[in-house]
CSV table of C-alpha atoms in Angstrom, one decimal:
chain,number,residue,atom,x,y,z
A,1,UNK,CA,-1.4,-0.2,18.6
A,2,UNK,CA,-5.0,0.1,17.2
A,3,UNK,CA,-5.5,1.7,14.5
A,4,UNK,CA,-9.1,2.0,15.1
A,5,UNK,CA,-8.6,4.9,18.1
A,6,UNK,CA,-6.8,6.9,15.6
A,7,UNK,CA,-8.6,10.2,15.4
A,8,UNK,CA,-7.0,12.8,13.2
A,9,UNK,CA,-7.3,15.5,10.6
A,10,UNK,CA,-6.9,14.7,6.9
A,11,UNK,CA,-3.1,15.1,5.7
A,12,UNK,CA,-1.2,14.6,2.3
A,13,UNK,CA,2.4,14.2,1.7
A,14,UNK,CA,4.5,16.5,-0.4
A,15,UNK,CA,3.6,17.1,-3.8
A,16,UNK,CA,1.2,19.7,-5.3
A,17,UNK,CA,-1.3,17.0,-6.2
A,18,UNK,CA,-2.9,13.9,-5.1
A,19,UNK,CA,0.2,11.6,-7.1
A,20,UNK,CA,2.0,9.3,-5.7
A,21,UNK,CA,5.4,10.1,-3.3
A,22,UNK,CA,7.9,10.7,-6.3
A,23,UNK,CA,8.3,14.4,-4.7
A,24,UNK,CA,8.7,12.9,-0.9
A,25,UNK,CA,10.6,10.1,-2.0
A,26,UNK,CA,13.2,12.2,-4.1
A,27,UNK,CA,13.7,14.9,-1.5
A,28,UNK,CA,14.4,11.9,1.1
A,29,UNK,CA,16.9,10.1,-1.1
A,30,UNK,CA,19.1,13.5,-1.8
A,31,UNK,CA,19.5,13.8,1.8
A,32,UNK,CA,20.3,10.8,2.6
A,33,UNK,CA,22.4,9.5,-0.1
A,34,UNK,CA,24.2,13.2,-0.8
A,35,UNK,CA,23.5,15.2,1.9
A,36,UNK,CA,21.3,17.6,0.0
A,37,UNK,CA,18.5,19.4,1.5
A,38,UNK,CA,15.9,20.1,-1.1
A,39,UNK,CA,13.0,22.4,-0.8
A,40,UNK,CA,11.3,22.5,-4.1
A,41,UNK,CA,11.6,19.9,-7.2
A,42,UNK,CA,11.1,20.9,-10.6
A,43,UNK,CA,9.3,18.4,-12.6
A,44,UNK,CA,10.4,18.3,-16.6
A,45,UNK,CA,8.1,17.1,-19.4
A,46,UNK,CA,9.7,14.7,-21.8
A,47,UNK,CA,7.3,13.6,-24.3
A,48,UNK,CA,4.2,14.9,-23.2
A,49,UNK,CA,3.1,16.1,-19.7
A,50,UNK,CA,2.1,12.5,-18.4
A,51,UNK,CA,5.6,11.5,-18.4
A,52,UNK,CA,8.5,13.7,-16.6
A,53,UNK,CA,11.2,13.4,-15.2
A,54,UNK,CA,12.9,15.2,-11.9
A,55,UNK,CA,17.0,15.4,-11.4
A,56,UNK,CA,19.4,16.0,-8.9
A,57,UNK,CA,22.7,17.2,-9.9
A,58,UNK,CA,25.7,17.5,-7.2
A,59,UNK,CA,28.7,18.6,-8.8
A,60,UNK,CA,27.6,19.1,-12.7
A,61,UNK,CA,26.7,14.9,-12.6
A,62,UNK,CA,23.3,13.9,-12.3
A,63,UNK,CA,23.1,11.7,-8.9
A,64,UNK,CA,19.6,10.7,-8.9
A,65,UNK,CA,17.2,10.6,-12.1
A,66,UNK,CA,13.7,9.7,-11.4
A,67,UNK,CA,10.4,9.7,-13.6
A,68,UNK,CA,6.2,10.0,-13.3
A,69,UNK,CA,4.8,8.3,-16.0
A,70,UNK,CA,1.1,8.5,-16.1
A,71,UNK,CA,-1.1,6.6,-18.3
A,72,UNK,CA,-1.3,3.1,-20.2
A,73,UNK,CA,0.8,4.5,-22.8
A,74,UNK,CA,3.7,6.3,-21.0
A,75,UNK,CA,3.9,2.9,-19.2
A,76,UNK,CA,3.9,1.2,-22.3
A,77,UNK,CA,7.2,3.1,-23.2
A,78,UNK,CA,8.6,3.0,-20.3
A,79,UNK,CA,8.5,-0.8,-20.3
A,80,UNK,CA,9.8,-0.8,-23.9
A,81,UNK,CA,12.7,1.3,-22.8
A,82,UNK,CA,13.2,-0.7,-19.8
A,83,UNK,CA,13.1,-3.5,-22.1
A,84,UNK,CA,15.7,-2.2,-24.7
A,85,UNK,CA,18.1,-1.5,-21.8
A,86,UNK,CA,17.7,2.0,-22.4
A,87,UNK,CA,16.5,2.9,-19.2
A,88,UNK,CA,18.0,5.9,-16.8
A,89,UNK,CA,15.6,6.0,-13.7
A,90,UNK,CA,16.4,5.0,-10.7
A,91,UNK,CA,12.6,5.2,-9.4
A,92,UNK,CA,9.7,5.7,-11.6
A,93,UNK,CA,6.1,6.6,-10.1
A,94,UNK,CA,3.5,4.9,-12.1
A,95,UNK,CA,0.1,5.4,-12.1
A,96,UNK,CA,-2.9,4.4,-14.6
A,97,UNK,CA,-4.3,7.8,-14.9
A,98,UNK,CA,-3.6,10.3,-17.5
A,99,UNK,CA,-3.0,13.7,-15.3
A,100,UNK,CA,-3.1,11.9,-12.0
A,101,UNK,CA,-5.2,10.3,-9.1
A,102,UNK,CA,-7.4,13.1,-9.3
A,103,UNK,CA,-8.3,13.2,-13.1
A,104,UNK,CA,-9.4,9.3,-12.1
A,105,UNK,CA,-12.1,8.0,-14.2
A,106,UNK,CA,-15.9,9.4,-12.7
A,107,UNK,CA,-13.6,11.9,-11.0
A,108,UNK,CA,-13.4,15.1,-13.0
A,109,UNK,CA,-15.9,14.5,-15.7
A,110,UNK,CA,-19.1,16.1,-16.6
A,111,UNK,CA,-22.5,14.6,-17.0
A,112,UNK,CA,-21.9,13.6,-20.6
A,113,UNK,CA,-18.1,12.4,-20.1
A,114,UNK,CA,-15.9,14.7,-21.0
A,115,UNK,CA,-13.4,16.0,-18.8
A,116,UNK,CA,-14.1,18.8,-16.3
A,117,UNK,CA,-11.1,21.3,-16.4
A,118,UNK,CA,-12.2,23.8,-14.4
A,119,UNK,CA,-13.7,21.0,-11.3
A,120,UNK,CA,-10.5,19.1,-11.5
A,121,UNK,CA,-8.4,22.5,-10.9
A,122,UNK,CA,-11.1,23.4,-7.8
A,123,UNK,CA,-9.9,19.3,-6.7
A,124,UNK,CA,-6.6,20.7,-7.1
A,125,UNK,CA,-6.7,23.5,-5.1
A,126,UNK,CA,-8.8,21.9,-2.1
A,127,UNK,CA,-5.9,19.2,-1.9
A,128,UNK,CA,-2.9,21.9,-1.8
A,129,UNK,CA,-4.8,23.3,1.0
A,130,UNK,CA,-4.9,19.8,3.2
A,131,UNK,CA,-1.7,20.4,5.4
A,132,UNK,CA,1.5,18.1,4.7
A,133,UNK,CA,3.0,15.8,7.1
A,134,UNK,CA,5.4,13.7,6.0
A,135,UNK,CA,5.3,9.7,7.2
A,136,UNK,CA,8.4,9.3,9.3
A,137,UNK,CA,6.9,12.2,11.8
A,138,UNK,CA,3.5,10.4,11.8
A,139,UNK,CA,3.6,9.3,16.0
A,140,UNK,CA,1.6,6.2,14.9
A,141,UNK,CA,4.1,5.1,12.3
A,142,UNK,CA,7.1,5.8,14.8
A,143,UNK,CA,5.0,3.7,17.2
A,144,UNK,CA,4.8,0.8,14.8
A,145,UNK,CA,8.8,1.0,14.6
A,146,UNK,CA,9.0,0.8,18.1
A,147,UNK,CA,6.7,-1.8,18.7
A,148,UNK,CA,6.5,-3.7,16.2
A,149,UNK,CA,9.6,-3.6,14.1
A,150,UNK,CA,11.9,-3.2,17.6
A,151,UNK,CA,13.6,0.2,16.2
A,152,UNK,CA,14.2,1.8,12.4
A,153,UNK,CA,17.4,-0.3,11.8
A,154,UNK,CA,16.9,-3.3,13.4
A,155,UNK,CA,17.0,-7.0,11.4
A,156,UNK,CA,13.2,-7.3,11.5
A,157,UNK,CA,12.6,-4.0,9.5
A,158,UNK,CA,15.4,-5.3,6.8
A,159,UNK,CA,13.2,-8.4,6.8
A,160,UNK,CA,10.0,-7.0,6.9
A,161,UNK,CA,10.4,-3.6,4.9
A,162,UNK,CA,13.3,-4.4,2.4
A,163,UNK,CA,13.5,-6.8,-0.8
A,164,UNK,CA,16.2,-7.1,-3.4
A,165,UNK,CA,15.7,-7.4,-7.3
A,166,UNK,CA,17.1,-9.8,-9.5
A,167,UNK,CA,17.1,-10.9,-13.2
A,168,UNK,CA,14.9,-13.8,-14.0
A,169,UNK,CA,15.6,-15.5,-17.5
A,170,UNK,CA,11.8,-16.4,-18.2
A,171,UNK,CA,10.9,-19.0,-21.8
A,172,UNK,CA,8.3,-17.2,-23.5
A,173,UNK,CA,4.6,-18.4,-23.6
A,174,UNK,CA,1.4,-17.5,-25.2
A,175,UNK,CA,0.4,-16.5,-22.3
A,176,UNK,CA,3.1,-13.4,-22.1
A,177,UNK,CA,1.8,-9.6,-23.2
A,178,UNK,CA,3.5,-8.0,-26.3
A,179,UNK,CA,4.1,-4.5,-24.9
């Protein structure tokens, strides 16, 4: 497979904005871990709108919990909470931006710096235009499987595709960040 004689359109995955995959991510795990098919999410603001948060409930018990947190200071609390041990989320998109990929620094600003409102909803709308395809129905991704990783459950993908986390006890040095 060469990438290079891959001619096609422009496409986005789910998600009404340029973010991450929190919405395609979350919609995959509910079917697959609950058998839940879900259309639309609904994203809730917690402590301002640069940090939500999106459930699934099966059976009046939250199943899966995740979060966006946008901006140097959302991550700064998440970490905090992480640290504390006060931490609910079982996948949390992070990105540097305040508002998202779009509202990027030299993005959506005017000539004299200040946010553009009204250029960063026109951003908006041109990329809820671009049609969705999600990844796994991408024929050059299914070809990589095939080829490359010799099927979608074989050893090579667990290998290749797959980590696991684990505690490290680290001593402290001046060198470590005081979040």
């Amino acid at each position: 497979l060469r990438f290079g004689e891959i001619k096609e359109g422009v496409v986005r995955h789910d998600g009404k904005r340029s973010d991450g995959y929190l919405e395609h991510i979350f919609k995959h795990a509910a079917k697959e871990l609950f058998g839940m098919d879900v259309k639309e999410i609904t994203y809730k603001a917690l402590k301002n709108k640069d940090f939500q948060e999106v459930t699934l409930e099966k059976d009046g018990e939250t199943v899966l919990r995740f979060a966006a947190a946008y901006g140097f200071r959302n991550i700064q609390n998440m970490v905090l909470k992480l640290k504390k041990g006060k931490f609910l989320y079982h996948f949390v998109e992070v990105l540097a931006c305040p508002g998202g990929c779009l509202n990027g620094k030299g993005q959506t600003q005017t000539e004299d710096g200040k946010p553009d409102k009204a250029l960063l909803s026109q951003m908006e709308d041109v990329y809820a235009a671009i049609p969705v395809r999600l990844p796994e129905a991408n024929v050059y991704v299914q070809k990589m499987y095939q080829d490359w990783l010799e099927g979608m459950d074989s050893r090579k993908v667990q290998e290749t595709l797959h980590t696991k986390y684990s505690a490290v006890n680290q001593t402290a040095s001046n060198l470590d960040i005081k979040w």
